[in-house]
Amino acid sequence: MDATQRPIRIPPEFANYSEKYGIFDIFKRLLSQLIIEKPNDPLDFIIRELQKEDDDVPQIIVIGPPGSGRGSVSKMLSKTFGLAHVSTESMLESADFKLKKEASAYIAKDQPLPTELWLKLVKTRLGMPDAVKKGWVLDSMPETREQALALSAIGVFPKHCILLDAPDLVLIERSSGKRIDPKTGDVYHATFDTPMSTEVVSRLLRAPGNSEAEMVRRLVAFHRQIDGIRTCYNHVTKVINADQPKADVLSQVMTFVCQRSRSAAPHTPRIILLGPIGSGKTVQAAQLAKKYKIVNVSSGHLIKQAIADSSPVGQMCKPYVDRGALVPDDVVLTLLKDCLDGLDCSTRGWVLDGYPRSREQAELLEATGHVANRIFFLDIPNDAVVERLSLRSTDPVAGDRYHLLYHPPRIPEIKNRLAVNPRDTEDVVRMQLGEFRAVAGDLEDFYSNALHINAEQDEHHVFEMIESMIVNPLPKCKPTAMK
């Protein structure tokens, strides 16, 4: 950045590099570890931390009342993502002889483990290579607020906390039919989830400790502790109704886990809205700019402004505009680059609608260093576009706009004098739709991380869908089209 030049231009590479490599989050992680570990040589400690492999691995806690399916969900997550499944049993297996013997004594007496002992077991298990490199899922832990705070004190912060919830009566009824396969440890239910194999059915055993009196005691203990635990993980917790089919529970769990946790890193929106004519790009861009104070960038407006200012670039555009031809890509790109390089766009962010219109334009825009961090395709059928545009008209006297289907004039006199823009005739609209469909595939291939929005809905609903994907981090898993 040259401080001697006015107006000041901020190279877009600054923000792109910071977001790509998560610079803010790296500093945050290093500072957190410094405060937790308190090393004697902070510089050497930071170097060793930076030399570690990528720590962006799943770190999940699954909690809930007994009988809610915590074990099943934890095992599913472990199997799906290759995570270390951390349960009381696995902690005892990985503990040294002294710790294992001490913990087994408490378990044999059916007494809860002291927090200090429990924390040693957890720390030992989470320090093993599989948990460090692949990530982990804590099954039914922590059980108390004291345990949750102890985890935080040693630097164990989950990225996702899943709280399974169901009415107590449902859980008591469910626990009465719980069966366990002693050979594999798999959990089944005598009514709702029976195994397909008769051999497995024959060896199933009733789960111990699931009498009604025992379940009531365990539920009372859970409700006594859960509010304290939730206060420790409110910002990463998702409550999921466990009183529904297993497939639905797992689907909601996967959706939540695929969503990245919010970062405190500064976020400058750089948005591109793509779609056919009549999909609502201009309306959505205006609403985003108004609500979030970002710059609304339109290539058409930039061209008109340049012509009005009689700038050198505007003089180059004028002959093309006068004869209704497209302005060359390099000229449009010059206008866009000058605008996006400006201080307003660099600091507040921008939303660009209707550009690029081809893969070539997209490649040229990205070559300037202006890379969008959110790209949306507003999807809408051709017939819906024709209905939106071909039926709209304007009152030449009052200047009011009408739509013969959604907003017709109430007075016959106004209806008789309505005028239709030549660009809104059905033939012209269908021609423009055909031009967009011809290049849409190439644009979708270039912007493979784009999000698709159903633009046939009400404009306010469309805005809410776009907004939700701007304020929240993009999911790790490939999202499906939003309906």
Short mmCIF file of N, CA and C in Angstrom, two decimals, residues 293-424:
data_model
loop_
_atom_site.label_atom_id
_atom_site.label_comp_id
_atom_site.label_asym_id
_atom_site.label_seq_id
_atom_site.Cartn_x
_atom_site.Cartn_y
_atom_site.Cartn_z
N LYS A 293 -24.29 -2.19 5.67
CA LYS A 293 -23.46 -1.02 5.34
C LYS A 293 -22.29 -1.39 4.43
N ILE A 294 -22.49 -2.36 3.55
CA ILE A 294 -21.46 -2.70 2.59
C ILE A 294 -21.74 -1.97 1.28
N VAL A 295 -20.77 -1.96 0.39
CA VAL A 295 -20.89 -1.20 -0.85
C VAL A 295 -21.60 -2.03 -1.90
N ASN A 296 -22.65 -1.48 -2.47
CA ASN A 296 -23.41 -2.15 -3.54
C ASN A 296 -22.75 -1.81 -4.87
N VAL A 297 -22.11 -2.79 -5.48
CA VAL A 297 -21.34 -2.57 -6.71
C VAL A 297 -22.11 -3.18 -7.88
N SER A 298 -22.46 -2.35 -8.84
CA SER A 298 -23.15 -2.80 -10.05
C SER A 298 -22.36 -2.32 -11.25
N SER A 299 -22.00 -3.24 -12.13
CA SER A 299 -21.22 -2.86 -13.31
C SER A 299 -21.99 -1.86 -14.18
N GLY A 300 -23.31 -2.03 -14.27
CA GLY A 300 -24.12 -1.11 -15.06
C GLY A 300 -24.10 0.30 -14.50
N HIS A 301 -24.23 0.41 -13.19
CA HIS A 301 -24.19 1.74 -12.55
C HIS A 301 -22.82 2.38 -12.70
N LEU A 302 -21.76 1.58 -12.61
CA LEU A 302 -20.41 2.12 -12.75
C LEU A 302 -20.19 2.68 -14.16
N ILE A 303 -20.72 1.98 -15.14
CA ILE A 303 -20.60 2.45 -16.53
C ILE A 303 -21.35 3.77 -16.71
N LYS A 304 -22.58 3.83 -16.20
CA LYS A 304 -23.38 5.05 -16.32
C LYS A 304 -22.71 6.22 -15.60
N GLN A 305 -22.15 5.94 -14.42
CA GLN A 305 -21.49 7.00 -13.65
C GLN A 305 -20.25 7.50 -14.38
N ALA A 306 -19.49 6.58 -14.98
CA ALA A 306 -18.29 6.97 -15.70
C ALA A 306 -18.64 7.85 -16.91
N ILE A 307 -19.74 7.51 -17.59
CA ILE A 307 -20.18 8.31 -18.74
C ILE A 307 -20.64 9.69 -18.27
N ALA A 308 -21.39 9.73 -17.17
CA ALA A 308 -21.87 11.01 -16.64
C ALA A 308 -20.73 11.90 -16.20
N ASP A 309 -19.65 11.29 -15.68
CA ASP A 309 -18.49 12.07 -15.22
C ASP A 309 -17.56 12.46 -16.37
N SER A 310 -17.84 11.93 -17.55
CA SER A 310 -16.99 12.19 -18.73
C SER A 310 -15.53 11.82 -18.47
N SER A 311 -15.33 10.73 -17.71
CA SER A 311 -13.98 10.26 -17.44
C SER A 311 -13.43 9.57 -18.69
N PRO A 312 -12.11 9.36 -18.76
CA PRO A 312 -11.54 8.67 -19.92
C PRO A 312 -12.17 7.30 -20.16
N VAL A 313 -12.40 6.55 -19.08
CA VAL A 313 -13.03 5.24 -19.23
C VAL A 313 -14.48 5.41 -19.68
N GLY A 314 -15.15 6.44 -19.15
CA GLY A 314 -16.53 6.70 -19.55
C GLY A 314 -16.64 7.02 -21.02
N GLN A 315 -15.68 7.76 -21.55
CA GLN A 315 -15.68 8.08 -22.97
C GLN A 315 -15.47 6.84 -23.83
N MET A 316 -14.71 5.88 -23.29
CA MET A 316 -14.54 4.61 -24.00
C MET A 316 -15.83 3.80 -24.00
N CYS A 317 -16.63 3.93 -22.93
CA CYS A 317 -17.88 3.16 -22.81
C CYS A 317 -19.01 3.75 -23.65
N LYS A 318 -19.01 5.07 -23.81
CA LYS A 318 -20.16 5.76 -24.40
C LYS A 318 -20.56 5.24 -25.79
N PRO A 319 -19.64 5.01 -26.72
CA PRO A 319 -20.06 4.52 -28.04
C PRO A 319 -20.77 3.18 -27.98
N TYR A 320 -20.32 2.32 -27.08
CA TYR A 320 -20.96 1.00 -26.97
C TYR A 320 -22.37 1.14 -26.38
N VAL A 321 -22.51 1.98 -25.36
CA VAL A 321 -23.81 2.16 -24.73
C VAL A 321 -24.79 2.81 -25.70
N ASP A 322 -24.32 3.77 -26.48
CA ASP A 322 -25.21 4.47 -27.42
C ASP A 322 -25.82 3.54 -28.46
N ARG A 323 -25.06 2.55 -28.88
CA ARG A 323 -25.61 1.63 -29.89
C ARG A 323 -26.12 0.32 -29.30
N GLY A 324 -26.22 0.27 -27.94
CA GLY A 324 -26.80 -0.90 -27.28
C GLY A 324 -25.93 -2.13 -27.30
N ALA A 325 -24.63 -1.97 -27.43
CA ALA A 325 -23.70 -3.10 -27.46
C ALA A 325 -23.07 -3.29 -26.08
N LEU A 326 -22.49 -4.47 -25.85
CA LEU A 326 -21.83 -4.76 -24.59
C LEU A 326 -20.48 -4.06 -24.53
N VAL A 327 -20.19 -3.47 -23.40
CA VAL A 327 -18.89 -2.82 -23.19
C VAL A 327 -17.84 -3.92 -23.06
N PRO A 328 -16.68 -3.79 -23.69
CA PRO A 328 -15.64 -4.83 -23.62
C PRO A 328 -15.27 -5.18 -22.18
N ASP A 329 -14.89 -6.45 -21.99
CA ASP A 329 -14.59 -6.95 -20.66
C ASP A 329 -13.46 -6.17 -19.98
N ASP A 330 -12.41 -5.82 -20.73
CA ASP A 330 -11.28 -5.14 -20.11
C ASP A 330 -11.65 -3.75 -19.60
N VAL A 331 -12.59 -3.09 -20.29
CA VAL A 331 -13.03 -1.76 -19.86
C VAL A 331 -13.87 -1.88 -18.59
N VAL A 332 -14.81 -2.82 -18.58
CA VAL A 332 -15.64 -3.04 -17.38
C VAL A 332 -14.77 -3.43 -16.20
N LEU A 333 -13.78 -4.28 -16.46
CA LEU A 333 -12.91 -4.73 -15.38
C LEU A 333 -12.11 -3.57 -14.78
N THR A 334 -11.72 -2.62 -15.61
CA THR A 334 -11.01 -1.45 -15.11
C THR A 334 -11.88 -0.67 -14.13
N LEU A 335 -13.16 -0.48 -14.49
CA LEU A 335 -14.08 0.22 -13.59
C LEU A 335 -14.27 -0.54 -12.29
N LEU A 336 -14.47 -1.84 -12.39
CA LEU A 336 -14.69 -2.66 -11.19
C LEU A 336 -13.46 -2.65 -10.29
N LYS A 337 -12.30 -2.80 -10.88
CA LYS A 337 -11.07 -2.83 -10.06
C LYS A 337 -10.87 -1.52 -9.32
N ASP A 338 -11.09 -0.40 -10.01
CA ASP A 338 -10.94 0.90 -9.34
C ASP A 338 -11.90 1.03 -8.17
N CYS A 339 -13.12 0.51 -8.35
CA CYS A 339 -14.12 0.60 -7.28
C CYS A 339 -13.76 -0.33 -6.12
N LEU A 340 -13.44 -1.60 -6.43
CA LEU A 340 -13.17 -2.59 -5.38
C LEU A 340 -11.87 -2.31 -4.65
N ASP A 341 -10.94 -1.62 -5.30
CA ASP A 341 -9.68 -1.26 -4.63
C ASP A 341 -9.86 -0.10 -3.66
N GLY A 342 -10.98 0.58 -3.74
CA GLY A 342 -11.21 1.75 -2.90
C GLY A 342 -11.27 1.42 -1.42
N LEU A 343 -11.08 2.44 -0.60
CA LEU A 343 -11.05 2.27 0.85
C LEU A 343 -12.39 1.75 1.38
N ASP A 344 -13.51 2.23 0.83
CA ASP A 344 -14.83 1.80 1.30
C ASP A 344 -15.02 0.30 1.11
N CYS A 345 -14.74 -0.19 -0.10
CA CYS A 345 -14.93 -1.62 -0.39
C CYS A 345 -13.97 -2.48 0.43
N SER A 346 -12.75 -1.99 0.62
CA SER A 346 -11.75 -2.78 1.34
C SER A 346 -12.07 -2.89 2.82
N THR A 347 -12.66 -1.87 3.40
CA THR A 347 -12.91 -1.86 4.85
C THR A 347 -14.32 -2.31 5.21
N ARG A 348 -15.30 -1.96 4.37
CA ARG A 348 -16.69 -2.30 4.69
C ARG A 348 -17.17 -3.57 4.01
N GLY A 349 -16.54 -3.93 2.90
CA GLY A 349 -16.99 -5.08 2.14
C GLY A 349 -17.85 -4.64 0.97
N TRP A 350 -18.21 -5.60 0.10
CA TRP A 350 -18.98 -5.26 -1.10
C TRP A 350 -19.87 -6.41 -1.52
N VAL A 351 -20.89 -6.07 -2.28
CA VAL A 351 -21.77 -7.07 -2.90
C VAL A 351 -21.87 -6.71 -4.38
N LEU A 352 -21.57 -7.68 -5.22
CA LEU A 352 -21.53 -7.49 -6.66
C LEU A 352 -22.63 -8.32 -7.29
N ASP A 353 -23.55 -7.67 -8.02
CA ASP A 353 -24.64 -8.43 -8.64
C ASP A 353 -24.56 -8.31 -10.15
N GLY A 354 -24.85 -9.42 -10.81
CA GLY A 354 -24.89 -9.42 -12.26
C GLY A 354 -23.54 -9.48 -12.94
N TYR A 355 -22.48 -9.66 -12.19
CA TYR A 355 -21.14 -9.78 -12.75
C TYR A 355 -20.36 -10.73 -11.86
N PRO A 356 -19.62 -11.64 -12.45
CA PRO A 356 -19.35 -11.88 -13.87
C PRO A 356 -20.50 -12.59 -14.58
N ARG A 357 -20.53 -12.42 -15.91
CA ARG A 357 -21.57 -13.05 -16.71
C ARG A 357 -21.03 -14.22 -17.52
N SER A 358 -19.76 -14.51 -17.40
CA SER A 358 -19.16 -15.64 -18.11
C SER A 358 -17.96 -16.13 -17.32
N ARG A 359 -17.48 -17.32 -17.65
CA ARG A 359 -16.31 -17.86 -16.95
C ARG A 359 -15.09 -16.98 -17.20
N GLU A 360 -14.97 -16.45 -18.42
CA GLU A 360 -13.82 -15.59 -18.73
C GLU A 360 -13.80 -14.36 -17.83
N GLN A 361 -14.98 -13.73 -17.64
CA GLN A 361 -15.05 -12.57 -16.76
C GLN A 361 -14.71 -12.95 -15.31
N ALA A 362 -15.16 -14.13 -14.90
CA ALA A 362 -14.87 -14.59 -13.54
C ALA A 362 -13.36 -14.78 -13.34
N GLU A 363 -12.71 -15.34 -14.34
CA GLU A 363 -11.26 -15.55 -14.24
C GLU A 363 -10.52 -14.22 -14.21
N LEU A 364 -10.96 -13.26 -15.03
CA LEU A 364 -10.32 -11.95 -15.05
C LEU A 364 -10.50 -11.23 -13.71
N LEU A 365 -11.71 -11.33 -13.12
CA LEU A 365 -11.97 -10.68 -11.84
C LEU A 365 -11.09 -11.27 -10.74
N GLU A 366 -10.98 -12.58 -10.72
CA GLU A 366 -10.17 -13.23 -9.69
C GLU A 366 -8.69 -12.91 -9.87
N ALA A 367 -8.27 -12.71 -11.12
CA ALA A 367 -6.86 -12.39 -11.39
C ALA A 367 -6.48 -11.03 -10.82
N THR A 368 -7.45 -10.16 -10.59
CA THR A 368 -7.15 -8.85 -10.00
C THR A 368 -6.93 -8.95 -8.49
N GLY A 369 -7.18 -10.12 -7.91
CA GLY A 369 -7.01 -10.31 -6.47
C GLY A 369 -8.28 -10.16 -5.68
N HIS A 370 -9.38 -9.84 -6.36
CA HIS A 370 -10.66 -9.67 -5.66
C HIS A 370 -11.43 -10.99 -5.68
N VAL A 371 -11.27 -11.74 -4.59
CA VAL A 371 -11.87 -13.07 -4.47
C VAL A 371 -13.05 -12.99 -3.50
N ALA A 372 -14.22 -13.35 -3.96
CA ALA A 372 -15.41 -13.32 -3.09
C ALA A 372 -15.34 -14.44 -2.06
N ASN A 373 -15.82 -14.15 -0.84
CA ASN A 373 -15.89 -15.21 0.17
C ASN A 373 -17.29 -15.79 0.30
N ARG A 374 -18.25 -15.26 -0.45
CA ARG A 374 -19.58 -15.84 -0.54
C ARG A 374 -20.09 -15.65 -1.97
N ILE A 375 -20.45 -16.74 -2.62
CA ILE A 375 -21.03 -16.68 -3.97
C ILE A 375 -22.38 -17.39 -3.92
N PHE A 376 -23.41 -16.71 -4.39
CA PHE A 376 -24.77 -17.26 -4.38
C PHE A 376 -25.32 -17.32 -5.80
N PHE A 377 -25.90 -18.45 -6.13
CA PHE A 377 -26.69 -18.59 -7.36
C PHE A 377 -28.17 -18.52 -6.96
N LEU A 378 -28.88 -17.56 -7.51
CA LEU A 378 -30.32 -17.45 -7.26
C LEU A 378 -31.03 -18.25 -8.35
N ASP A 379 -31.50 -19.43 -7.98
CA ASP A 379 -32.11 -20.36 -8.94
C ASP A 379 -33.61 -20.10 -9.06
N ILE A 380 -34.09 -20.05 -10.29
CA ILE A 380 -35.52 -19.81 -10.54
C ILE A 380 -35.86 -20.36 -11.92
N PRO A 381 -37.02 -21.03 -12.07
CA PRO A 381 -37.40 -21.58 -13.37
C PRO A 381 -37.68 -20.47 -14.40
N ASN A 382 -37.53 -20.79 -15.67
CA ASN A 382 -37.77 -19.81 -16.74
C ASN A 382 -39.19 -19.27 -16.72
N ASP A 383 -40.16 -20.16 -16.52
CA ASP A 383 -41.57 -19.72 -16.55
C ASP A 383 -41.85 -18.72 -15.44
N ALA A 384 -41.23 -18.91 -14.27
CA ALA A 384 -41.44 -17.97 -13.16
C ALA A 384 -40.85 -16.60 -13.50
N VAL A 385 -39.70 -16.59 -14.20
CA VAL A 385 -39.09 -15.32 -14.60
C VAL A 385 -39.98 -14.60 -15.61
N VAL A 386 -40.49 -15.35 -16.59
CA VAL A 386 -41.36 -14.75 -17.60
C VAL A 386 -42.60 -14.15 -16.94
N GLU A 387 -43.16 -14.86 -15.97
CA GLU A 387 -44.34 -14.35 -15.27
C GLU A 387 -44.01 -13.08 -14.49
N ARG A 388 -42.84 -13.04 -13.86
CA ARG A 388 -42.45 -11.86 -13.09
C ARG A 388 -42.26 -10.63 -13.98
N LEU A 389 -41.60 -10.81 -15.11
CA LEU A 389 -41.17 -9.66 -15.90
C LEU A 389 -42.18 -9.24 -16.97
N SER A 390 -42.77 -10.21 -17.67
CA SER A 390 -43.64 -9.85 -18.80
C SER A 390 -44.97 -9.23 -18.35
N LEU A 391 -45.33 -9.42 -17.08
CA LEU A 391 -46.61 -8.89 -16.59
C LEU A 391 -46.44 -7.60 -15.78
N ARG A 392 -45.23 -7.08 -15.73
CA ARG A 392 -45.05 -5.83 -14.99
C ARG A 392 -45.14 -4.64 -15.96
N SER A 393 -45.59 -3.52 -15.43
CA SER A 393 -45.79 -2.33 -16.26
C SER A 393 -45.69 -1.09 -15.39
N THR A 394 -45.70 0.09 -16.06
CA THR A 394 -45.51 1.36 -15.36
C THR A 394 -46.58 2.36 -15.78
N ASP A 395 -47.06 3.13 -14.82
CA ASP A 395 -48.00 4.21 -15.11
C ASP A 395 -47.18 5.41 -15.59
N PRO A 396 -47.28 5.79 -16.87
CA PRO A 396 -46.45 6.89 -17.39
C PRO A 396 -46.78 8.24 -16.78
N VAL A 397 -47.95 8.37 -16.17
CA VAL A 397 -48.35 9.65 -15.57
C VAL A 397 -47.79 9.80 -14.16
N ALA A 398 -48.08 8.81 -13.32
CA ALA A 398 -47.65 8.89 -11.91
C ALA A 398 -46.29 8.25 -11.67
N GLY A 399 -45.84 7.41 -12.60
CA GLY A 399 -44.57 6.73 -12.41
C GLY A 399 -44.66 5.51 -11.53
N ASP A 400 -45.86 5.14 -11.07
CA ASP A 400 -46.03 3.97 -10.21
C ASP A 400 -45.85 2.68 -11.01
N ARG A 401 -45.33 1.66 -10.34
CA ARG A 401 -45.11 0.37 -11.00
C ARG A 401 -46.18 -0.62 -10.54
N TYR A 402 -46.61 -1.46 -11.48
CA TYR A 402 -47.65 -2.45 -11.19
C TYR A 402 -47.25 -3.81 -11.77
N HIS A 403 -47.93 -4.82 -11.28
CA HIS A 403 -47.81 -6.17 -11.83
C HIS A 403 -49.23 -6.69 -11.99
N LEU A 404 -49.55 -7.14 -13.19
CA LEU A 404 -50.94 -7.51 -13.49
C LEU A 404 -51.43 -8.67 -12.65
N LEU A 405 -50.52 -9.45 -12.07
CA LEU A 405 -50.94 -10.60 -11.27
C LEU A 405 -50.82 -10.32 -9.77
N TYR A 406 -49.68 -9.76 -9.34
CA TYR A 406 -49.42 -9.58 -7.91
C TYR A 406 -49.80 -8.19 -7.38
N HIS A 407 -49.78 -7.19 -8.25
CA HIS A 407 -50.09 -5.83 -7.80
C HIS A 407 -50.79 -5.06 -8.93
N PRO A 408 -52.02 -5.47 -9.26
CA PRO A 408 -52.73 -4.83 -10.38
C PRO A 408 -53.29 -3.46 -9.96
N PRO A 409 -53.45 -2.54 -10.91
CA PRO A 409 -54.07 -1.24 -10.58
C PRO A 409 -55.54 -1.42 -10.24
N ARG A 410 -56.05 -0.60 -9.34
CA ARG A 410 -57.45 -0.73 -8.90
C ARG A 410 -58.40 0.08 -9.78
N ILE A 411 -57.86 1.03 -10.49
CA ILE A 411 -58.71 1.91 -11.31
C ILE A 411 -58.55 1.56 -12.78
N PRO A 412 -59.63 1.33 -13.51
CA PRO A 412 -59.55 0.99 -14.95
C PRO A 412 -58.79 2.03 -15.76
N GLU A 413 -58.94 3.32 -15.38
CA GLU A 413 -58.27 4.38 -16.12
C GLU A 413 -56.75 4.20 -16.10
N ILE A 414 -56.23 3.81 -14.91
CA ILE A 414 -54.78 3.58 -14.80
C ILE A 414 -54.39 2.35 -15.61
N LYS A 415 -55.21 1.30 -15.52
CA LYS A 415 -54.90 0.07 -16.24
C LYS A 415 -54.80 0.31 -17.74
N ASN A 416 -55.65 1.16 -18.26
CA ASN A 416 -55.69 1.40 -19.71
C ASN A 416 -54.46 2.17 -20.22
N ARG A 417 -53.81 2.93 -19.32
CA ARG A 417 -52.68 3.73 -19.78
C ARG A 417 -51.32 3.14 -19.39
N LEU A 418 -51.34 1.95 -18.80
CA LEU A 418 -50.07 1.34 -18.41
C LEU A 418 -49.19 1.07 -19.62
N ALA A 419 -47.89 1.25 -19.43
CA ALA A 419 -46.92 1.01 -20.50
C ALA A 419 -45.95 -0.09 -20.08
N VAL A 420 -45.58 -0.93 -21.05
CA VAL A 420 -44.66 -2.05 -20.79
C VAL A 420 -43.31 -1.72 -21.41
N ASN A 421 -42.27 -1.91 -20.64
CA ASN A 421 -40.91 -1.69 -21.15
C ASN A 421 -40.62 -2.71 -22.25
N PRO A 422 -40.09 -2.28 -23.39
CA PRO A 422 -39.79 -3.22 -24.48
C PRO A 422 -38.89 -4.38 -24.04
N ARG A 423 -38.06 -4.15 -23.03
CA ARG A 423 -37.18 -5.22 -22.57
C ARG A 423 -37.91 -6.27 -21.76
N ASP A 424 -39.19 -6.00 -21.40
CA ASP A 424 -39.96 -6.94 -20.60
C ASP A 424 -40.91 -7.80 -21.41
#
